[in-house]
PDB file of C-alpha atoms in Angstrom:
ATOM      1  CA  GLN A   8       0.000   0.000   0.000  1.00 68.00           C
ATOM      2  CA  GLN A   9       1.401   3.321  -1.101  1.00 78.00           C
ATOM      3  CA  GLN A  10       1.592   5.534   1.998  1.00 89.00           C
ATOM      4  CA  VAL A  11       2.166   8.677  -0.043  1.00 94.00           C
ATOM      5  CA  LYS A  12       0.284   9.120  -3.312  1.00 95.00           C
ATOM      6  CA  GLN A  13       1.913  11.438  -5.853  1.00 96.00           C
ATOM      7  CA  SER A  14       0.522  12.924  -9.037  1.00 96.00           C
ATOM      8  CA  PRO A  15       0.943  13.474 -11.889  1.00 96.00           C
ATOM      9  CA  GLN A  16       3.340  10.773 -13.028  1.00 95.00           C
ATOM     10  CA  SER A  17       4.732  13.086 -15.683  1.00 96.00           C
ATOM     11  CA  LEU A  18       4.439  16.767 -16.433  1.00 97.00           C
ATOM     12  CA  ILE A  19       5.427  18.926 -19.371  1.00 98.00           C
ATOM     13  CA  VAL A  20       5.613  22.674 -18.836  1.00 98.00           C
ATOM     14  CA  GLN A  21       6.716  25.574 -21.003  1.00 98.00           C
ATOM     15  CA  LYS A  22       9.697  27.627 -19.859  1.00 97.00           C
ATOM     16  CA  GLY A  23       8.489  30.345 -17.527  1.00 97.00           C
ATOM     17  CA  GLY A  24       5.379  28.431 -16.536  1.00 98.00           C
ATOM     18  CA  ILE A  25       4.352  27.042 -13.164  1.00 98.00           C
ATOM     19  CA  SER A  26       4.892  23.361 -12.380  1.00 98.00           C
ATOM     20  CA  ILE A  27       2.624  21.858  -9.748  1.00 98.00           C
ATOM     21  CA  ILE A  28       3.073  18.405  -8.210  1.00 98.00           C
ATOM     22  CA  ASN A  29       0.672  17.036  -5.646  1.00 98.00           C
ATOM     23  CA  CYS A  30       0.962  14.484  -2.853  1.00 97.00           C
ATOM     24  CA  ALA A  31      -1.583  13.026  -0.459  1.00 97.00           C
ATOM     25  CA  TYR A  32      -1.230  10.896   2.640  1.00 96.00           C
ATOM     26  CA  GLU A  33      -3.392   9.208   5.270  1.00 91.00           C
ATOM     27  CA  ASN A  34      -1.078   8.598   8.205  1.00 90.00           C
ATOM     28  CA  THR A  35      -1.463  11.433  10.693  1.00 89.00           C
ATOM     29  CA  ALA A  36       1.788  10.379  12.357  1.00 89.00           C
ATOM     30  CA  PHE A  37       3.762  11.964   9.519  1.00 91.00           C
ATOM     31  CA  ASP A  38       5.498  15.071  10.804  1.00 90.00           C
ATOM     32  CA  TYR A  39       8.097  15.967   8.190  1.00 92.00           C
ATOM     33  CA  PHE A  40       7.443  16.403   4.490  1.00 95.00           C
ATOM     34  CA  PRO A  41      10.468  16.844   2.202  1.00 94.00           C
ATOM     35  CA  TRP A  42      10.649  17.117  -1.555  1.00 97.00           C
ATOM     36  CA  TYR A  43      13.570  15.634  -3.439  1.00 96.00           C
ATOM     37  CA  GLN A  44      14.887  16.347  -6.921  1.00 97.00           C
ATOM     38  CA  GLN A  45      16.686  13.642  -8.860  1.00 96.00           C
ATOM     39  CA  PHE A  46      18.640  13.986 -12.075  1.00 95.00           C
ATOM     40  CA  PRO A  47      19.534  10.937 -14.187  1.00 90.00           C
ATOM     41  CA  GLY A  48      22.482   9.049 -12.761  1.00 86.00           C
ATOM     42  CA  LYS A  49      22.347  10.909  -9.465  1.00 90.00           C
ATOM     43  CA  GLY A  50      20.848  10.262  -6.090  1.00 92.00           C
ATOM     44  CA  PRO A  51      17.904  12.367  -4.899  1.00 94.00           C
ATOM     45  CA  ALA A  52      18.782  15.743  -3.407  1.00 94.00           C
ATOM     46  CA  LEU A  53      16.680  17.601  -0.869  1.00 92.00           C
ATOM     47  CA  LEU A  54      14.922  20.548  -2.455  1.00 95.00           C
ATOM     48  CA  ILE A  55      12.690  21.910   0.259  1.00 95.00           C
ATOM     49  CA  ALA A  56      10.891  20.527   3.313  1.00 94.00           C
ATOM     50  CA  ILE A  57       8.022  21.507   5.587  1.00 94.00           C
ATOM     51  CA  ARG A  58       6.625  20.510   8.963  1.00 91.00           C
ATOM     52  CA  PRO A  59       2.866  20.422   9.595  1.00 89.00           C
ATOM     53  CA  ASP A  60       2.818  23.481  11.840  1.00 90.00           C
ATOM     54  CA  VAL A  61       3.092  25.796   8.811  1.00 92.00           C
ATOM     55  CA  SER A  62       0.917  25.989   5.713  1.00 94.00           C
ATOM     56  CA  GLU A  63       3.476  27.286   3.248  1.00 96.00           C
ATOM     57  CA  LYS A  64       7.216  27.481   2.809  1.00 96.00           C
ATOM     58  CA  LYS A  65       9.016  29.272   0.039  1.00 97.00           C
ATOM     59  CA  GLU A  66      12.634  29.003  -1.043  1.00 95.00           C
ATOM     60  CA  GLY A  67      13.452  30.905  -4.182  1.00 96.00           C
ATOM     61  CA  ARG A  68      11.267  29.629  -7.017  1.00 97.00           C
ATOM     62  CA  PHE A  69      10.134  26.591  -5.002  1.00 97.00           C
ATOM     63  CA  THR A  70       7.121  26.645  -2.698  1.00 97.00           C
ATOM     64  CA  ILE A  71       5.505  23.915  -0.621  1.00 96.00           C
ATOM     65  CA  SER A  72       1.832  24.336   0.176  1.00 96.00           C
ATOM     66  CA  PHE A  73       0.580  22.162   3.035  1.00 95.00           C
ATOM     67  CA  ASN A  74      -3.043  21.425   3.883  1.00 94.00           C
ATOM     68  CA  LYS A  75      -3.126  19.492   7.145  1.00 93.00           C
ATOM     69  CA  SER A  76      -6.890  18.973   7.237  1.00 93.00           C
ATOM     70  CA  ALA A  77      -6.941  17.592   3.688  1.00 95.00           C
ATOM     71  CA  LYS A  78      -3.721  15.629   4.256  1.00 95.00           C
ATOM     72  CA  GLN A  79      -2.266  17.026   1.070  1.00 96.00           C
ATOM     73  CA  PHE A  80       0.854  18.924   0.165  1.00 97.00           C
ATOM     74  CA  SER A  81       2.140  20.224  -3.110  1.00 98.00           C
ATOM     75  CA  LEU A  82       5.274  21.583  -4.739  1.00 98.00           C
ATOM     76  CA  HIS A  83       5.035  24.664  -6.913  1.00 98.00           C
ATOM     77  CA  ILE A  84       7.928  25.591  -9.179  1.00 98.00           C
ATOM     78  CA  MET A  85       7.549  29.153 -10.397  1.00 98.00           C
ATOM     79  CA  ASP A  86       9.171  30.410 -13.603  1.00 98.00           C
ATOM     80  CA  SER A  87      10.111  26.833 -14.535  1.00 98.00           C
ATOM     81  CA  GLN A  88      13.408  26.487 -16.382  1.00 97.00           C
ATOM     82  CA  PRO A  89      14.800  23.727 -18.631  1.00 97.00           C
ATOM     83  CA  GLY A  90      17.347  23.020 -15.895  1.00 97.00           C
ATOM     84  CA  ASP A  91      14.453  22.039 -13.612  1.00 97.00           C
ATOM     85  CA  SER A  92      13.791  19.018 -15.833  1.00 98.00           C
ATOM     86  CA  ALA A  93      14.195  16.124 -13.409  1.00 97.00           C
ATOM     87  CA  THR A  94      12.210  13.636 -11.377  1.00 96.00           C
ATOM     88  CA  TYR A  95      10.632  14.980  -8.204  1.00 97.00           C
ATOM     89  CA  PHE A  96       9.713  12.879  -5.195  1.00 96.00           C
ATOM     90  CA  CYS A  97       7.610  13.871  -2.259  1.00 96.00           C
ATOM     91  CA  ALA A  98       8.167  12.062   1.008  1.00 95.00           C
ATOM     92  CA  ALA A  99       6.717  11.839   4.477  1.00 94.00           C
ATOM     93  CA  ASP A 100       8.376  10.794   7.688  1.00 90.00           C
ATOM     94  CA  THR A 101       6.991   9.325  10.884  1.00 84.00           C
ATOM     95  CA  GLY A 102      10.204   9.862  12.809  1.00 79.00           C
ATOM     96  CA  ASN A 103      11.095   6.233  12.178  1.00 79.00           C
ATOM     97  CA  GLN A 104      10.927   5.860   8.429  1.00 83.00           C
ATOM     98  CA  PHE A 105      10.630   7.863   5.257  1.00 88.00           C
ATOM     99  CA  TYR A 106       7.900   6.970   2.774  1.00 91.00           C
ATOM    100  CA  PHE A 107       8.325   8.250  -0.768  1.00 93.00           C
ATOM    101  CA  GLY A 108       5.859   9.019  -3.513  1.00 94.00           C
ATOM    102  CA  THR A 109       6.346   7.281  -6.856  1.00 93.00           C
ATOM    103  CA  GLY A 110       7.862  10.344  -8.492  1.00 94.00           C
ATOM    104  CA  THR A 111       6.949  12.913 -11.139  1.00 96.00           C
ATOM    105  CA  SER A 112       9.031  13.306 -14.263  1.00 96.00           C
ATOM    106  CA  LEU A 113       9.097  17.006 -15.102  1.00 98.00           C
ATOM    107  CA  THR A 114      10.107  18.239 -18.548  1.00 98.00           C
ATOM    108  CA  VAL A 115      10.419  21.972 -19.105  1.00 98.00           C
ATOM    109  CA  ILE A 116      10.316  22.887 -22.784  1.00 97.00           C
ATOM    110  CA  PRO A 117      12.455  25.881 -23.855  1.00 93.00           C
TER     111      PRO A 117
ATOM    112  CA  LYS B  14      32.650  18.181   3.288  1.00 66.00           C
ATOM    113  CA  ALA B  15      32.654  15.061   1.133  1.00 79.00           C
ATOM    114  CA  GLY B  16      29.257  13.663   0.227  1.00 92.00           C
ATOM    115  CA  VAL B  17      27.904  10.166   0.588  1.00 96.00           C
ATOM    116  CA  THR B  18      29.874   7.679  -1.463  1.00 96.00           C
ATOM    117  CA  GLN B  19      28.726   4.303  -2.665  1.00 97.00           C
ATOM    118  CA  THR B  20      30.749   1.508  -4.198  1.00 97.00           C
ATOM    119  CA  PRO B  21      30.636  -0.016  -6.630  1.00 97.00           C
ATOM    120  CA  ARG B  22      28.593   2.197  -8.928  1.00 96.00           C
ATOM    121  CA  TYR B  23      27.599  -0.652 -11.220  1.00 97.00           C
ATOM    122  CA  LEU B  24      27.305  -4.393 -10.723  1.00 96.00           C
ATOM    123  CA  ILE B  25      26.195  -7.255 -12.906  1.00 97.00           C
ATOM    124  CA  LYS B  26      25.395 -10.539 -11.216  1.00 97.00           C
ATOM    125  CA  THR B  27      23.558 -13.717 -12.112  1.00 97.00           C
ATOM    126  CA  ARG B  28      20.611 -15.296 -10.362  1.00 97.00           C
ATOM    127  CA  GLY B  29      21.513 -17.152  -7.204  1.00 97.00           C
ATOM    128  CA  GLN B  30      24.650 -15.176  -6.495  1.00 97.00           C
ATOM    129  CA  GLN B  31      25.073 -12.816  -3.596  1.00 97.00           C
ATOM    130  CA  VAL B  32      26.255  -9.227  -3.576  1.00 98.00           C
ATOM    131  CA  THR B  33      27.625  -6.713  -1.079  1.00 98.00           C
ATOM    132  CA  LEU B  34      27.228  -2.976  -1.524  1.00 98.00           C
ATOM    133  CA  SER B  35      29.097  -0.370   0.460  1.00 98.00           C
ATOM    134  CA  CYS B  36      28.173   3.094   1.671  1.00 98.00           C
ATOM    135  CA  SER B  37      30.343   5.732   3.344  1.00 97.00           C
ATOM    136  CA  PRO B  38      28.235   8.438   4.992  1.00 96.00           C
ATOM    137  CA  ILE B  39      29.089  12.075   5.417  1.00 95.00           C
ATOM    138  CA  SER B  40      31.593  12.571   8.200  1.00 94.00           C
ATOM    139  CA  GLY B  41      29.815  12.945  11.530  1.00 91.00           C
ATOM    140  CA  HIS B  42      26.585  11.331  10.350  1.00 92.00           C
ATOM    141  CA  ARG B  43      25.574   8.352  12.449  1.00 92.00           C
ATOM    142  CA  SER B  44      22.473   7.225  10.590  1.00 93.00           C
ATOM    143  CA  VAL B  45      22.579   5.327   7.315  1.00 95.00           C
ATOM    144  CA  SER B  46      19.439   4.260   5.487  1.00 94.00           C
ATOM    145  CA  TRP B  47      19.189   2.032   2.436  1.00 97.00           C
ATOM    146  CA  TYR B  48      16.580   2.259  -0.312  1.00 96.00           C
ATOM    147  CA  GLN B  49      15.737   0.269  -3.407  1.00 96.00           C
ATOM    148  CA  GLN B  50      14.660   2.345  -6.382  1.00 95.00           C
ATOM    149  CA  THR B  51      12.836   0.782  -9.324  1.00 91.00           C
ATOM    150  CA  PRO B  52      10.769   2.419 -12.084  1.00 84.00           C
ATOM    151  CA  GLY B  53       7.573   0.739 -10.969  1.00 77.00           C
ATOM    152  CA  GLN B  54       7.850   1.029  -7.173  1.00 81.00           C
ATOM    153  CA  GLY B  55       9.816   4.218  -6.686  1.00 85.00           C
ATOM    154  CA  LEU B  56      11.971   4.401  -3.560  1.00 91.00           C
ATOM    155  CA  GLN B  57      11.336   1.627  -1.095  1.00 93.00           C
ATOM    156  CA  PHE B  58      12.891   1.722   2.367  1.00 92.00           C
ATOM    157  CA  LEU B  59      15.061  -1.274   3.201  1.00 95.00           C
ATOM    158  CA  PHE B  60      16.513  -0.510   6.620  1.00 93.00           C
ATOM    159  CA  GLU B  61      18.231   2.079   8.768  1.00 94.00           C
ATOM    160  CA  TYR B  62      21.320   1.688  10.890  1.00 94.00           C
ATOM    161  CA  PHE B  63      22.287   3.989  13.715  1.00 93.00           C
ATOM    162  CA  SER B  64      25.380   3.531  15.860  1.00 91.00           C
ATOM    163  CA  GLU B  65      25.927   0.009  14.501  1.00 93.00           C
ATOM    164  CA  THR B  66      22.372  -1.123  15.306  1.00 94.00           C
ATOM    165  CA  GLN B  67      19.534  -1.716  12.925  1.00 94.00           C
ATOM    166  CA  ARG B  68      16.929   0.736  14.123  1.00 91.00           C
ATOM    167  CA  ASN B  69      14.210   0.364  11.499  1.00 89.00           C
ATOM    168  CA  LYS B  70      13.398  -2.154   8.807  1.00 92.00           C
ATOM    169  CA  GLY B  71      11.204  -2.030   5.744  1.00 91.00           C
ATOM    170  CA  ASN B  72       9.149  -4.797   4.230  1.00 91.00           C
ATOM    171  CA  PHE B  73      11.800  -6.781   2.389  1.00 95.00           C
ATOM    172  CA  PRO B  74      12.649 -10.491   2.650  1.00 96.00           C
ATOM    173  CA  GLY B  75      15.450 -11.736   4.849  1.00 95.00           C
ATOM    174  CA  ARG B  76      17.701 -12.096   1.796  1.00 97.00           C
ATOM    175  CA  PHE B  77      18.357  -8.400   2.271  1.00 98.00           C
ATOM    176  CA  SER B  78      20.584  -7.644   5.219  1.00 97.00           C
ATOM    177  CA  GLY B  79      22.970  -4.989   6.321  1.00 97.00           C
ATOM    178  CA  ARG B  80      25.386  -3.867   8.929  1.00 97.00           C
ATOM    179  CA  GLN B  81      27.109  -0.750  10.129  1.00 97.00           C
ATOM    180  CA  PHE B  82      30.630  -0.417  11.364  1.00 96.00           C
ATOM    181  CA  SER B  83      31.990   1.723  14.179  1.00 95.00           C
ATOM    182  CA  ASN B  84      33.067   4.412  11.674  1.00 93.00           C
ATOM    183  CA  SER B  85      29.416   4.582  10.468  1.00 94.00           C
ATOM    184  CA  ARG B  86      30.231   2.987   7.114  1.00 97.00           C
ATOM    185  CA  SER B  87      27.536   0.552   6.122  1.00 98.00           C
ATOM    186  CA  GLU B  88      27.235  -2.474   3.914  1.00 98.00           C
ATOM    187  CA  MET B  89      24.182  -4.076   2.424  1.00 98.00           C
ATOM    188  CA  ASN B  90      24.080  -7.714   1.373  1.00 98.00           C
ATOM    189  CA  VAL B  91      21.626  -9.456  -0.888  1.00 97.00           C
ATOM    190  CA  SER B  92      21.823 -13.226  -1.011  1.00 95.00           C
ATOM    191  CA  THR B  93      20.357 -15.619  -3.583  1.00 96.00           C
ATOM    192  CA  LEU B  94      19.781 -12.873  -6.114  1.00 97.00           C
ATOM    193  CA  GLU B  95      16.578 -12.836  -8.140  1.00 97.00           C
ATOM    194  CA  LEU B  96      15.851 -11.060 -11.420  1.00 97.00           C
ATOM    195  CA  GLY B  97      13.514  -8.720  -9.536  1.00 95.00           C
ATOM    196  CA  ASP B  98      16.384  -7.469  -7.404  1.00 97.00           C
ATOM    197  CA  SER B  99      17.671  -5.467 -10.366  1.00 97.00           C
ATOM    198  CA  ALA B 100      17.438  -1.879  -9.173  1.00 96.00           C
ATOM    199  CA  LEU B 101      19.291   1.215  -8.109  1.00 96.00           C
ATOM    200  CA  TYR B 102      20.290   0.857  -4.464  1.00 98.00           C
ATOM    201  CA  LEU B 103      20.641   4.156  -2.679  1.00 97.00           C
ATOM    202  CA  CYS B 104      22.030   4.906   0.681  1.00 96.00           C
ATOM    203  CA  ALA B 105      21.325   8.073   2.598  1.00 95.00           C
ATOM    204  CA  SER B 106      23.017   9.462   5.648  1.00 94.00           C
ATOM    205  CA  SER B 107      21.838  11.906   8.261  1.00 91.00           C
ATOM    206  CA  LEU B 108      23.026  13.175  11.582  1.00 88.00           C
ATOM    207  CA  GLU B 109      20.465  11.394  13.704  1.00 79.00           C
ATOM    208  CA  GLY B 110      18.065   9.650  11.360  1.00 68.00           C
ATOM    209  CA  ALA B 111      14.452  10.070  10.377  1.00 63.00           C
ATOM    210  CA  GLY B 112      13.004  13.524  10.804  1.00 66.00           C
ATOM    211  CA  MET B 113      16.211  15.124   9.720  1.00 75.00           C
ATOM    212  CA  GLU B 114      17.590  15.900   6.298  1.00 85.00           C
ATOM    213  CA  GLN B 115      18.895  12.875   4.476  1.00 89.00           C
ATOM    214  CA  PHE B 116      21.749  13.122   2.031  1.00 92.00           C
ATOM    215  CA  PHE B 117      21.743  10.533  -0.709  1.00 94.00           C
ATOM    216  CA  GLY B 118      24.639   8.907  -2.447  1.00 95.00           C
ATOM    217  CA  PRO B 119      24.697   8.362  -6.229  1.00 95.00           C
ATOM    218  CA  GLY B 120      23.565   4.751  -5.850  1.00 96.00           C
ATOM    219  CA  THR B 121      24.733   1.361  -7.013  1.00 97.00           C
ATOM    220  CA  ARG B 122      23.059   0.079 -10.162  1.00 97.00           C
ATOM    221  CA  LEU B 123      22.596  -3.687  -9.745  1.00 97.00           C
ATOM    222  CA  THR B 124      21.640  -5.786 -12.726  1.00 97.00           C
ATOM    223  CA  VAL B 125      20.734  -9.434 -12.178  1.00 97.00           C
ATOM    224  CA  LEU B 126      20.877 -11.649 -15.262  1.00 96.00           C
TER     225      LEU B 126
END
């Protein structure tokens, strides 16, 4: 059973557009929600993370929106660039184990 | 500070063989977690070691095992390899474990023929 459901599986966005990736969870024990970016041949790298006591966190062009009551969180990439083309994973942590979404392959077209 | 290193980067084995993968965490990090990444399943948690003790374990068969040494380096062993074990094996280190930022290595690509 997938603890963290991620959508869409793939996403194509024009340069300068907004990329939005969504994740949903059921386990209320999750208390840390990171997003990872992975380029081909590399391991995932932490992009941005949020804890459930805040509803939004912004770092540069990347924003996490968190809806605790709906048990959903999303990644917004503003002004998407071709260099953002990668696979993005959301994750959730209980304090004992990380659970990852299945990933979203983002392609930004010049 | 050097990142997480994994060796070897690529491995080709045949069914029934066993394999050992190695992970060197970032200096000062005491937690090492292992993940299996496949196109269909994404990243699946294998286990976490902290101060030489397995602290958490995912839902994988006993053919998958690991250990951690006193210098925090970790090894993962897979015995009696199956075709379905072909995957990218990632290790991640963190200062104290879950709930803190994990830093991933580049992975070991295992192909089972």
